[in-house]
Amino acid sequence: MAVFAEIPEVGYEGLDSKNPFAFKHYNPDEMVGGKSMKDHLRFSMAFWHSMNNVMNDPFGVGTAQRPWDHLTDPMQIAEMKMRGLFELTTKLQIPFFCFHDRDIAPEGSTLRESNKNLDQIVDLAASLQAEHPTKLLWGTANLFTNPRFMFGAATSPNAEVFAYAAAQVKKAIEVTQKLGGENYVFWGGREGYETLLNTDMKREIDNLGRFMHMAVDYAKKIGFTGQFLFEPKPKEPTKHQYDFDAGTILGFLRGYDLIDHVKLNIETNHATLATHTMQHELHTARINGVLGSVDANQGDLLLGWDTDQFPTDLYETTLVMYEVLKNGGLHSGGLNFDAKPRRGSFTAADLAETHIIGMDAFAQGLKAAQKLIDDGEMEAIVNERYASWESGIGKSIEDGKESFESLEAYAIDKPEISNISGRQERLEAILNRAIFS
Ligand code: XLS
Ligand code: NI
Ligand code: NI
């Protein structure tokens, strides 16, 4: 029996279609730059938002109307949600999903009990995988909801909490492996502090390094070959989080000898909270060889929290895809809709439609980004801007042939230096043209 009976199968109908349950831009098999859209975009549904989010806010209860609202037994609800996820991803042609351990099965009174519930739902997911095309992009552990994690997990001041978190992550990696997960994510939701007055920061970050080495060792031991990913976020729920942004994580990974084992999962709204553009975060990850995956959403520049909106901003989706294309694709990563409909968009139909809209926005972004690359004008302007490094003194500096003394001799009698224009507005117009032509 269908869980989302009123949601039809969604296909590509093209620009002229007014059917809300059709793609206007996302045409899975259409080739863009020698690769199909579906292989470029690797969309994923986030279990925690799409199945679990009741769409409450600090001032109001949940508004979401979902097919399991009439049920009360937690395991029965968990089963119906898992069936619902496979049905909806299949109907929407979303090839992947992501989950936290506690999203998919209720927590018991001991870890043993929680693991038992988890195993039961993971078995169901495995059998649903056999009947559906939906694959697992990544799994992760929820180390932030339960009160035991109030001061963090791997960075808790309490060693008992560290031990519990390690045991929980061990199991989460195992179930991710069982479901064929291509990655495993660490989002340090409460790995950080509220006040340095009560915090031994060095010890906490050292312990995070220890925790990650245990994870790397265990993955190796059980033969889990999925990519480990850190997801930066500067704050919320904790005031200051250790995984602040891509640059901060790079410092941590290098300092603790983890750089060969961990890449990054970059989320648009987290970039906003860190007062970076999404392009900055993706670019930082890419040029350092650690761009792994994307949590595709968008924030609100007027609000200081993680609103997790579905992506509709074409400038953002274009620049995300520009970085992804320059990265040679996302490899084992994907575009995970870590996004929820607005509280006022409460129906199951809204839930389906918001995914369709996000997919179309990324298909448009992909096409525009490919145009930017094919057209080459943007890159030509950048190359021209750095042309002085290609020959003469620039080349000699980059070849390591110069010193302060030799450069003094070079510069000392030079007349005024001339620069070439940065042409920012022309570049912005080129971007406009790629999106709107
Ligand atoms: C929260 C994070 C979270 C991670 C997974 O802000 O985005 O949902 O993606 O733990
Ligand atoms: Ni996220
Ligand atoms: Ni987030």
Coordinates of C-alpha atoms and ligand atoms in Angstrom, one line a residue:
M1 CA 0.0 0.0 0.0
A2 CA 1.3 3.4 -1.0
V3 CA 2.4 5.8 1.8
F4 CA 2.3 8.9 -0.4
A5 CA -0.6 7.8 -2.5
E6 CA -1.4 11.3 -3.8
I7 CA 2.1 11.9 -5.1
P8 CA 2.5 10.9 -8.8
E9 CA 5.6 9.7 -10.5
V10 CA 7.5 12.8 -11.6
G11 CA 9.1 13.1 -15.1
Y12 CA 10.6 15.8 -17.3
E13 CA 8.0 17.9 -19.2
G14 CA 10.1 20.9 -20.1
L15 CA 9.8 24.6 -19.8
D16 CA 6.3 25.0 -21.0
S17 CA 4.8 22.6 -18.5
K18 CA 2.7 24.1 -15.7
N19 CA 2.4 20.7 -13.9
P20 CA 3.8 21.2 -10.4
F21 CA 4.7 17.5 -10.4
A22 CA 7.0 17.6 -13.4
F23 CA 10.5 18.8 -14.0
K24 CA 10.9 21.8 -16.1
H25 CA 14.8 21.7 -16.3
Y26 CA 15.9 18.4 -14.6
N27 CA 16.0 15.9 -17.4
P28 CA 18.0 13.0 -15.9
D29 CA 19.4 11.5 -19.0
E30 CA 20.1 14.8 -20.8
M31 CA 23.8 15.2 -21.4
V32 CA 25.6 18.3 -20.2
G33 CA 29.3 18.5 -21.0
G34 CA 29.6 14.8 -21.8
K35 CA 27.8 13.5 -18.7
S36 CA 24.2 12.9 -17.8
M37 CA 22.4 15.3 -15.5
K38 CA 21.7 12.5 -13.0
D39 CA 25.4 11.6 -12.9
H40 CA 26.4 15.3 -12.3
L41 CA 23.8 16.0 -9.7
R42 CA 23.5 12.9 -7.6
F43 CA 20.5 14.2 -5.6
S44 CA 19.7 12.9 -2.1
M45 CA 16.8 13.1 0.3
A46 CA 17.5 13.8 4.0
F47 CA 15.5 11.5 6.2
W48 CA 15.6 13.9 9.2
H49 CA 13.9 16.7 7.3
S50 CA 11.7 15.0 4.7
M51 CA 10.4 12.2 7.0
N52 CA 10.9 13.5 10.5
N53 CA 10.6 17.3 10.5
V54 CA 7.3 18.3 12.1
M55 CA 8.0 21.9 11.0
N56 CA 7.7 23.5 14.4
D57 CA 9.6 26.7 15.5
P58 CA 10.5 28.0 19.0
F59 CA 7.0 29.7 19.2
G60 CA 4.8 27.2 17.6
V61 CA 4.1 23.4 17.3
G62 CA 4.6 21.4 14.2
T63 CA 2.4 22.0 11.2
A64 CA 3.4 19.1 8.9
Q65 CA 0.7 16.8 7.8
R66 CA 2.1 13.4 7.2
P67 CA 0.7 10.0 6.3
W68 CA 1.8 8.4 9.7
D69 CA 0.1 11.1 11.9
H70 CA -2.6 8.7 13.0
L71 CA -0.1 6.1 14.3
T72 CA 1.3 5.9 17.9
D73 CA 3.6 2.9 18.0
P74 CA 7.2 4.3 17.4
M75 CA 8.4 1.2 15.6
Q76 CA 5.3 1.1 13.3
I77 CA 5.9 4.8 12.6
A78 CA 9.6 4.2 11.8
E79 CA 8.7 1.4 9.4
M80 CA 6.1 3.6 7.6
K81 CA 8.5 6.4 7.3
M82 CA 11.2 4.2 5.8
R83 CA 8.7 2.8 3.2
G84 CA 7.6 6.4 2.6
L85 CA 11.2 7.5 1.9
F86 CA 11.8 4.7 -0.6
E87 CA 8.5 5.5 -2.3
L88 CA 9.0 9.2 -2.5
T89 CA 12.6 9.1 -3.7
T90 CA 11.6 6.6 -6.4
K91 CA 8.7 8.8 -7.5
L92 CA 10.8 11.9 -7.6
Q93 CA 13.8 10.1 -9.3
I94 CA 16.1 11.1 -6.3
P95 CA 18.8 8.4 -6.5
F96 CA 20.1 8.6 -2.9
F97 CA 19.1 9.3 0.8
C98 CA 21.0 10.2 4.0
F99 CA 20.1 9.5 7.6
H100 CA 21.2 9.8 11.2
D101 CA 20.9 6.6 13.2
R102 CA 18.3 8.1 15.5
D103 CA 16.2 9.4 12.6
I104 CA 15.2 6.0 11.4
A105 CA 14.6 4.1 14.6
P106 CA 13.6 5.1 18.1
E107 CA 16.2 5.3 20.9
G108 CA 15.9 2.6 23.6
S109 CA 16.9 2.8 27.3
T110 CA 20.3 1.3 26.6
L111 CA 22.6 1.4 23.6
R112 CA 22.0 -2.3 23.2
E113 CA 18.2 -1.6 22.9
S114 CA 18.7 1.3 20.5
N115 CA 21.0 -0.9 18.4
K116 CA 18.3 -3.6 18.3
N117 CA 15.6 -1.1 17.1
L118 CA 18.1 0.2 14.5
D119 CA 18.9 -3.3 13.2
Q120 CA 15.3 -3.9 12.7
I121 CA 14.8 -0.8 10.6
V122 CA 18.1 -1.3 8.7
D123 CA 16.9 -4.8 7.7
L124 CA 13.7 -3.2 6.4
A125 CA 15.8 -0.6 4.5
A126 CA 18.0 -3.3 3.0
S127 CA 14.9 -5.2 1.8
L128 CA 13.4 -2.0 0.3
Q129 CA 16.7 -1.3 -1.4
A130 CA 16.4 -4.6 -3.2
E131 CA 13.0 -3.4 -4.7
H132 CA 13.9 0.3 -5.3
P133 CA 16.6 2.2 -7.1
T134 CA 17.3 4.4 -4.0
K135 CA 20.9 4.1 -2.7
L136 CA 22.6 5.4 0.5
L137 CA 24.7 8.5 0.0
W138 CA 25.8 8.7 3.6
G139 CA 24.9 7.7 7.1
T140 CA 25.8 9.5 10.3
A141 CA 25.2 9.4 14.1
N142 CA 23.0 11.8 16.0
L143 CA 25.4 12.9 18.8
F144 CA 23.4 16.1 19.7
T145 CA 19.8 15.4 20.6
N146 CA 20.0 13.3 23.7
P147 CA 20.8 15.3 26.9
R148 CA 23.9 13.2 27.5
F149 CA 25.4 15.2 24.6
M150 CA 24.7 18.6 26.1
F151 CA 28.4 19.4 26.3
G152 CA 29.4 17.6 23.1
A153 CA 30.3 14.0 22.2
A154 CA 33.9 13.4 21.2
T155 CA 34.7 16.8 22.8
S156 CA 32.7 16.3 26.0
P157 CA 34.4 17.1 29.3
N158 CA 32.9 13.8 30.5
A159 CA 34.9 10.7 29.4
E160 CA 31.8 8.5 29.8
V161 CA 30.1 10.5 27.0
F162 CA 33.2 10.1 24.7
A163 CA 33.0 6.3 25.3
Y164 CA 29.2 6.2 24.5
A165 CA 29.7 8.3 21.4
A166 CA 32.5 6.0 20.1
A167 CA 30.2 3.0 20.6
Q168 CA 27.4 4.8 18.8
V169 CA 29.5 5.8 15.9
K170 CA 30.9 2.3 15.6
K171 CA 27.4 1.0 15.1
A172 CA 26.5 3.8 12.7
I173 CA 29.5 3.0 10.5
E174 CA 28.5 -0.6 10.5
V175 CA 24.9 0.0 9.4
T176 CA 26.1 2.5 6.8
Q177 CA 28.4 -0.2 5.4
K178 CA 25.5 -2.7 5.5
L179 CA 23.4 -0.4 3.3
G180 CA 26.2 0.3 0.9
G181 CA 26.7 3.9 2.0
E182 CA 29.2 5.7 -0.2
N183 CA 30.2 8.2 2.5
Y184 CA 30.0 8.7 6.3
V185 CA 29.4 12.1 7.8
F186 CA 30.6 13.7 11.0
W187 CA 28.7 16.9 11.8
G188 CA 30.0 18.2 15.1
G189 CA 26.6 19.6 16.3
R190 CA 27.7 20.2 19.8
E191 CA 31.5 19.8 19.4
G192 CA 32.4 23.2 20.7
Y193 CA 31.7 25.4 23.7
E194 CA 29.4 28.0 25.2
T195 CA 32.1 29.7 27.3
L196 CA 35.9 29.3 27.5
L197 CA 35.5 30.0 31.3
N198 CA 34.7 26.4 31.9
T199 CA 36.4 24.8 28.8
D200 CA 39.7 23.0 28.3
M201 CA 39.8 23.7 24.6
K202 CA 43.1 22.0 23.9
R203 CA 42.0 18.7 25.6
E204 CA 38.7 18.8 23.8
I205 CA 40.2 19.2 20.3
D206 CA 42.9 16.6 21.1
N207 CA 40.1 14.2 22.0
L208 CA 38.3 14.9 18.7
G209 CA 41.6 13.9 17.0
R210 CA 41.7 10.7 19.0
F211 CA 38.1 9.9 18.2
M212 CA 38.7 10.4 14.5
H213 CA 41.7 8.1 14.5
M214 CA 39.6 5.4 16.2
A215 CA 37.0 5.9 13.5
V216 CA 39.6 5.6 10.7
D217 CA 41.1 2.5 12.3
Y218 CA 37.7 0.8 12.7
A219 CA 36.6 1.6 9.2
K220 CA 39.8 0.0 7.9
K221 CA 39.4 -3.0 10.2
I222 CA 35.9 -3.8 8.9
G223 CA 36.7 -2.9 5.3
F224 CA 34.4 0.2 5.1
T225 CA 35.6 2.0 2.0
G226 CA 33.1 4.9 2.1
Q227 CA 34.5 8.4 2.2
F228 CA 34.6 10.1 5.7
L229 CA 33.3 13.7 5.5
F230 CA 33.4 16.5 8.1
E231 CA 30.5 19.0 7.8
P232 CA 31.5 22.5 8.9
K233 CA 29.2 24.8 10.7
P234 CA 30.3 27.8 12.8
K235 CA 27.5 27.8 15.4
E236 CA 24.0 26.5 16.3
P237 CA 23.3 24.7 18.5
T238 CA 26.6 25.5 20.2
K239 CA 27.8 29.1 20.4
H240 CA 31.2 28.2 19.0
Q241 CA 31.7 25.0 17.1
Y242 CA 35.2 23.6 16.4
D243 CA 34.3 22.7 12.8
F244 CA 33.7 26.4 12.1
D245 CA 34.3 26.5 8.4
A246 CA 36.3 24.7 5.7
G247 CA 39.5 26.5 6.5
T248 CA 39.3 25.7 10.2
I249 CA 38.7 22.0 9.5
L250 CA 41.7 21.9 7.1
G251 CA 43.8 23.1 10.0
F252 CA 42.5 20.4 12.2
L253 CA 42.8 17.6 9.7
R254 CA 46.4 18.6 8.9
G255 CA 47.3 19.1 12.6
Y256 CA 46.0 15.7 13.6
D257 CA 47.3 13.8 10.6
L258 CA 43.8 13.1 9.2
I259 CA 44.0 14.9 5.9
D260 CA 44.3 11.7 3.9
H261 CA 41.2 10.2 5.5
V262 CA 38.6 12.9 5.6
K263 CA 37.0 15.3 3.1
L264 CA 34.3 17.9 3.5
N265 CA 30.6 18.0 3.2
I266 CA 29.8 21.7 2.6
E267 CA 26.4 23.1 3.4
T268 CA 25.2 26.4 1.9
N269 CA 23.4 27.6 4.9
H270 CA 26.4 26.9 7.1
A271 CA 28.6 28.9 4.8
T272 CA 26.1 31.8 5.3
L273 CA 26.3 31.4 9.1
A274 CA 30.1 31.6 8.9
T275 CA 29.8 34.8 6.9
H276 CA 31.2 33.2 3.8
T277 CA 29.7 32.7 0.4
M278 CA 29.0 29.1 -0.5
Q279 CA 31.4 29.5 -3.4
H280 CA 34.1 30.5 -0.9
E281 CA 33.6 27.3 1.1
L282 CA 33.5 25.0 -1.9
H283 CA 36.5 26.7 -3.5
T284 CA 38.5 26.4 -0.3
A285 CA 37.7 22.7 -0.1
R286 CA 38.4 22.2 -3.8
I287 CA 41.8 23.8 -4.1
N288 CA 42.8 21.8 -1.1
G289 CA 41.6 18.5 -2.6
V290 CA 38.9 17.9 0.0
L291 CA 35.6 18.8 -1.7
G292 CA 33.6 15.7 -1.0
S293 CA 29.9 16.4 -1.0
V294 CA 27.3 19.1 -0.7
D295 CA 24.3 19.7 1.7
A296 CA 22.2 21.6 -0.8
N297 CA 19.9 24.2 0.8
Q298 CA 19.9 27.9 1.2
G299 CA 19.6 30.3 4.2
D300 CA 18.1 33.7 4.6
L301 CA 20.6 36.5 4.7
L302 CA 18.4 38.5 7.1
L303 CA 18.3 35.7 9.7
G304 CA 21.2 34.4 11.8
W305 CA 20.1 30.8 12.0
D306 CA 20.0 27.6 9.9
T307 CA 16.7 28.0 8.1
D308 CA 17.5 25.0 5.8
Q309 CA 15.4 26.3 2.9
F310 CA 15.1 24.4 -0.4
P311 CA 17.5 25.9 -2.9
T312 CA 15.9 28.3 -5.4
D313 CA 18.6 30.9 -5.9
L314 CA 20.0 30.4 -9.4
Y315 CA 23.2 32.5 -8.7
E316 CA 23.9 30.1 -5.8
T317 CA 23.1 26.9 -7.7
T318 CA 25.2 28.1 -10.7
L319 CA 28.2 28.9 -8.6
V320 CA 27.9 25.6 -6.7
M321 CA 27.9 23.7 -9.9
Y322 CA 30.7 25.8 -11.3
E323 CA 32.9 24.7 -8.4
V324 CA 31.6 21.1 -8.7
L325 CA 32.5 21.0 -12.4
K326 CA 35.9 22.4 -11.7
N327 CA 36.3 19.7 -9.2
G328 CA 35.7 17.1 -11.9
G329 CA 32.4 16.2 -10.2
L330 CA 31.4 15.1 -6.7
H331 CA 32.8 11.6 -7.1
S332 CA 31.3 9.6 -4.2
G333 CA 29.5 12.7 -2.9
G334 CA 26.1 14.2 -4.0
L335 CA 23.7 17.0 -3.6
N336 CA 21.8 16.2 -0.4
F337 CA 18.7 18.3 0.2
D338 CA 19.3 19.1 3.9
A339 CA 16.2 21.3 3.5
K340 CA 12.7 21.5 4.8
P341 CA 9.6 23.3 3.4
R342 CA 8.6 26.5 5.2
R343 CA 6.3 26.0 8.2
G344 CA 3.4 27.2 6.1
S345 CA 4.0 24.7 3.3
F346 CA 2.7 21.8 5.5
T347 CA 1.2 19.3 3.1
A348 CA 2.8 16.1 1.7
A349 CA 2.3 17.6 -1.7
D350 CA 4.4 20.6 -0.7
L351 CA 7.1 18.2 0.5
A352 CA 7.3 16.6 -2.9
E353 CA 7.0 19.9 -4.8
T354 CA 9.9 21.5 -2.8
H355 CA 12.2 18.7 -3.8
I356 CA 11.2 19.1 -7.5
I357 CA 11.8 22.8 -7.3
G358 CA 15.3 22.3 -5.7
M359 CA 16.2 19.7 -8.4
D360 CA 15.1 22.1 -11.2
A361 CA 17.1 25.0 -9.6
F362 CA 20.2 22.8 -9.6
A363 CA 19.6 21.5 -13.2
Q364 CA 19.4 25.2 -14.3
G365 CA 22.6 25.9 -12.3
L366 CA 24.4 23.0 -13.9
K367 CA 23.5 24.2 -17.4
A368 CA 24.5 27.7 -16.6
A369 CA 27.8 26.5 -15.1
Q370 CA 28.6 24.4 -18.1
K371 CA 27.9 27.4 -20.3
L372 CA 30.4 29.5 -18.3
I373 CA 33.0 26.8 -18.7
D374 CA 32.3 26.2 -22.4
D375 CA 32.3 29.9 -23.2
G376 CA 35.6 30.4 -21.4
E377 CA 35.2 34.2 -21.1
M378 CA 35.2 34.2 -17.3
E379 CA 38.3 32.0 -17.1
A380 CA 40.0 34.1 -19.8
I381 CA 39.6 37.3 -17.7
V382 CA 41.0 35.5 -14.7
N383 CA 44.0 34.2 -16.7
E384 CA 44.7 37.6 -18.1
R385 CA 44.6 39.0 -14.6
Y386 CA 47.4 36.7 -13.5
A387 CA 49.3 36.8 -16.8
S388 CA 52.3 38.5 -15.2
W389 CA 53.1 35.2 -13.5
E390 CA 53.5 33.3 -16.7
S391 CA 56.7 34.9 -17.9
G392 CA 59.5 37.3 -16.8
I393 CA 59.9 38.1 -13.2
G394 CA 56.6 36.4 -12.2
K395 CA 57.7 33.1 -13.6
S396 CA 61.1 33.5 -12.1
I397 CA 59.5 34.1 -8.6
E398 CA 57.2 31.0 -8.9
D399 CA 60.2 29.0 -10.1
G400 CA 61.9 29.8 -6.8
K401 CA 64.7 31.7 -8.4
E402 CA 64.3 35.0 -6.6
S403 CA 65.0 36.4 -3.2
F404 CA 64.3 39.7 -1.3
E405 CA 67.7 41.0 -2.5
S406 CA 67.2 40.1 -6.1
L407 CA 63.7 41.6 -6.1
E408 CA 65.0 44.8 -4.5
A409 CA 67.5 45.0 -7.4
Y410 CA 64.6 44.4 -9.8
A411 CA 62.2 46.9 -8.3
I412 CA 64.4 49.7 -7.1
D413 CA 64.6 51.9 -10.2
K414 CA 61.3 50.8 -11.8
P415 CA 58.9 53.6 -12.8
E416 CA 55.2 53.4 -11.6
I417 CA 53.6 50.0 -11.9
S418 CA 50.4 49.7 -14.0
N419 CA 47.6 47.2 -13.1
I420 CA 44.8 45.9 -15.4
S421 CA 41.2 46.4 -14.5
G422 CA 39.5 43.7 -12.3
R423 CA 36.3 44.0 -14.5
Q424 CA 34.1 42.7 -11.6
E425 CA 30.9 44.1 -13.2
R426 CA 31.7 42.5 -16.6
L427 CA 32.1 39.1 -14.8
E428 CA 28.8 39.6 -13.0
A429 CA 27.2 40.3 -16.4
I430 CA 28.7 37.2 -17.9
L431 CA 27.2 35.2 -15.0
N432 CA 23.8 36.9 -15.6
R433 CA 24.1 35.9 -19.3
A434 CA 24.9 32.3 -18.5
I435 CA 21.9 32.0 -16.2
F436 CA 19.3 33.9 -18.2
S437 CA 20.2 33.1 -21.9
Ligands
XLS1 C1 22.8 20.6 10.9 C2 23.5 19.8 9.9 C3 23.0 18.3 10.0 C4 24.0 17.5 9.3 C5 24.0 16.0 9.6 O1 22.8 21.8 10.8 O2 23.3 20.3 8.7 O3 21.8 18.1 9.5 O4 23.9 17.6 7.9 O5 24.2 15.8 10.9
NI2 NI 23.8 19.4 6.9
NI3 NI 22.5 22.5 8.6

